Coordinates of C-alpha atoms in Angstrom, one line a residue:
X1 CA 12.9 24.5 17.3
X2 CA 10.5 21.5 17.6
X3 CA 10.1 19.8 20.1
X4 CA 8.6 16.5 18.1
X5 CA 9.6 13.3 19.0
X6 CA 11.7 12.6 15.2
X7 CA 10.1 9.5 12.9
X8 CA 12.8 7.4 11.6
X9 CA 12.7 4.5 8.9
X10 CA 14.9 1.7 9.8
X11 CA 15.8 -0.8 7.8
X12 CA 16.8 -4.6 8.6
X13 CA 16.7 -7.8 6.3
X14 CA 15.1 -11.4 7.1
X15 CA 16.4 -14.9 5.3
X16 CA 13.1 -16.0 5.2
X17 CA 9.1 -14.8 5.8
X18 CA 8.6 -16.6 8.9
X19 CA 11.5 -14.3 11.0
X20 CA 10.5 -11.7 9.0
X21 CA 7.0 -11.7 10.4
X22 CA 8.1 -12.6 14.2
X23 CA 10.0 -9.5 13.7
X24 CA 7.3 -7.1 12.4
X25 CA 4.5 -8.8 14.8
X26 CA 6.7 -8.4 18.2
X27 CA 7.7 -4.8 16.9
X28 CA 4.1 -3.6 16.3
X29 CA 2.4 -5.5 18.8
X30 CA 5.3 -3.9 21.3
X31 CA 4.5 -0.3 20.0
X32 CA 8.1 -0.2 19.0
X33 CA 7.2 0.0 15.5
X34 CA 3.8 2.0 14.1
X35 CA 4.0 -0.3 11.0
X36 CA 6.3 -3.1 9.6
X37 CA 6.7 -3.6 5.6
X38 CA 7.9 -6.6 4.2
X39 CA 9.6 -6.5 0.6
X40 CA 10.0 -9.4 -1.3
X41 CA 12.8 -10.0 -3.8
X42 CA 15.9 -8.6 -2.1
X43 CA 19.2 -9.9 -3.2
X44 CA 22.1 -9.0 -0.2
X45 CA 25.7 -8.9 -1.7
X46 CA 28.1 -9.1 1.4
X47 CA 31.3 -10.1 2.9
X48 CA 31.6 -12.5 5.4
X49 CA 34.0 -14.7 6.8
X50 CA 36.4 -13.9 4.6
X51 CA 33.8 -14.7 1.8
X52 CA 31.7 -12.6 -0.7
X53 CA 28.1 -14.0 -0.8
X54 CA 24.9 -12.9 -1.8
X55 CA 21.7 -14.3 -0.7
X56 CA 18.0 -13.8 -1.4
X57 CA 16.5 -11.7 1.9
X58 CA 13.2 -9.8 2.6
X59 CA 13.6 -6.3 3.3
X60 CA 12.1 -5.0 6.4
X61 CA 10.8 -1.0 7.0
X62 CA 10.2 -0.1 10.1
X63 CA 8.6 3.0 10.5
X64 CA 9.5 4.1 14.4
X65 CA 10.4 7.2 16.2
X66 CA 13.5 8.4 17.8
X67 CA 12.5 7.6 21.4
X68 CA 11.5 4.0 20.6
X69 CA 14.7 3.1 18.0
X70 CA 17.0 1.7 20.2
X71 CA 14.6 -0.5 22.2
X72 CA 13.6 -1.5 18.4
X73 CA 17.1 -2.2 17.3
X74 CA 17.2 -4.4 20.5
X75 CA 14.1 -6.7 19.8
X76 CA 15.8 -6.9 16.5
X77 CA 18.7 -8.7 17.5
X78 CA 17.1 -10.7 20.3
X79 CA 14.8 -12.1 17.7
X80 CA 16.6 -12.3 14.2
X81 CA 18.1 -15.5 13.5
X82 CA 21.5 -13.6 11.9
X83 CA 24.4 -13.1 14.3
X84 CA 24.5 -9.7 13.0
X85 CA 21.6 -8.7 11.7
X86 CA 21.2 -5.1 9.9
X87 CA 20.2 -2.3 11.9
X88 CA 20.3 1.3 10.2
X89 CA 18.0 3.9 11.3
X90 CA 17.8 6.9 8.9
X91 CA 15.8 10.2 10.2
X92 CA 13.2 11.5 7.8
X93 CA 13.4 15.1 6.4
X94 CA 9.7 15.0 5.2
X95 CA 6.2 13.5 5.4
X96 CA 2.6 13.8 5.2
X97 CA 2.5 15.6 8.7
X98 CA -0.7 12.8 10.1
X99 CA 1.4 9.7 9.1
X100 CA 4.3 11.4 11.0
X101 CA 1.9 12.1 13.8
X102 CA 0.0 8.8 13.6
X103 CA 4.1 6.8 13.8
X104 CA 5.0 9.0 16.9
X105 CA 1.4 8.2 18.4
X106 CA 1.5 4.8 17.6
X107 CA 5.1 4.1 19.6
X108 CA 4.4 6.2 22.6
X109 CA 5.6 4.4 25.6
X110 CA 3.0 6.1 27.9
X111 CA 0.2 3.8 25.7
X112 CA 1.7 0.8 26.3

């Protein structure tokens, strides 16, 4: 069984490129995140308030490990402008072994 910290991708979306980079600067600069990318373009179709919407969003990737999620899920909401913001953290199966080991480096909370 390994005993590897496990590398997970979670996903969020910003209304607009200023939060979005607030987000992905505190989460890197924090070592919550090894790397933060921003995708143009995405369209959100959701419910709320009674009332199905859809709005234009950037799509965040955060590339974190299992030790550091929840503090990064945390930041998240403290600094997202939503009221509730997405948060889904999805484990990876598979990876180019270095980039896993460079993400679980990178977000060590003895190198903080």
């Amino acid at each position: 069984m390994s005993t590897l910290d496990p590398v997970l991708l979670l996903l969020t979306t910003c209304p607009d490129r200023a939060s979005a980079e607030r987000i992905a600067h505190a989460l890197v600069a924090e070592r919550l995140a090894a790397c933060v990318t921003r995708l143009d373009g995405a369209q959100s179709t959701y419910r709320w308030q009674g009332e199905v919407t859809t709005d234009a969003e950037l799509q965040l990737l955060v590339k974190t490990s299992a030790s550091r999620v929840d503090d990064a899920i945390a930041r998240i909401v403290e600094l997202h402008p939503y009221e509730l913001p997405e948060c889904i953290a999805v484990e990876t199966r598979a990876g180019l072994p270095a980039y896993l080991d460079w993400i679980r480096a990178q977000t060590r909370e003895d190198t903080v």
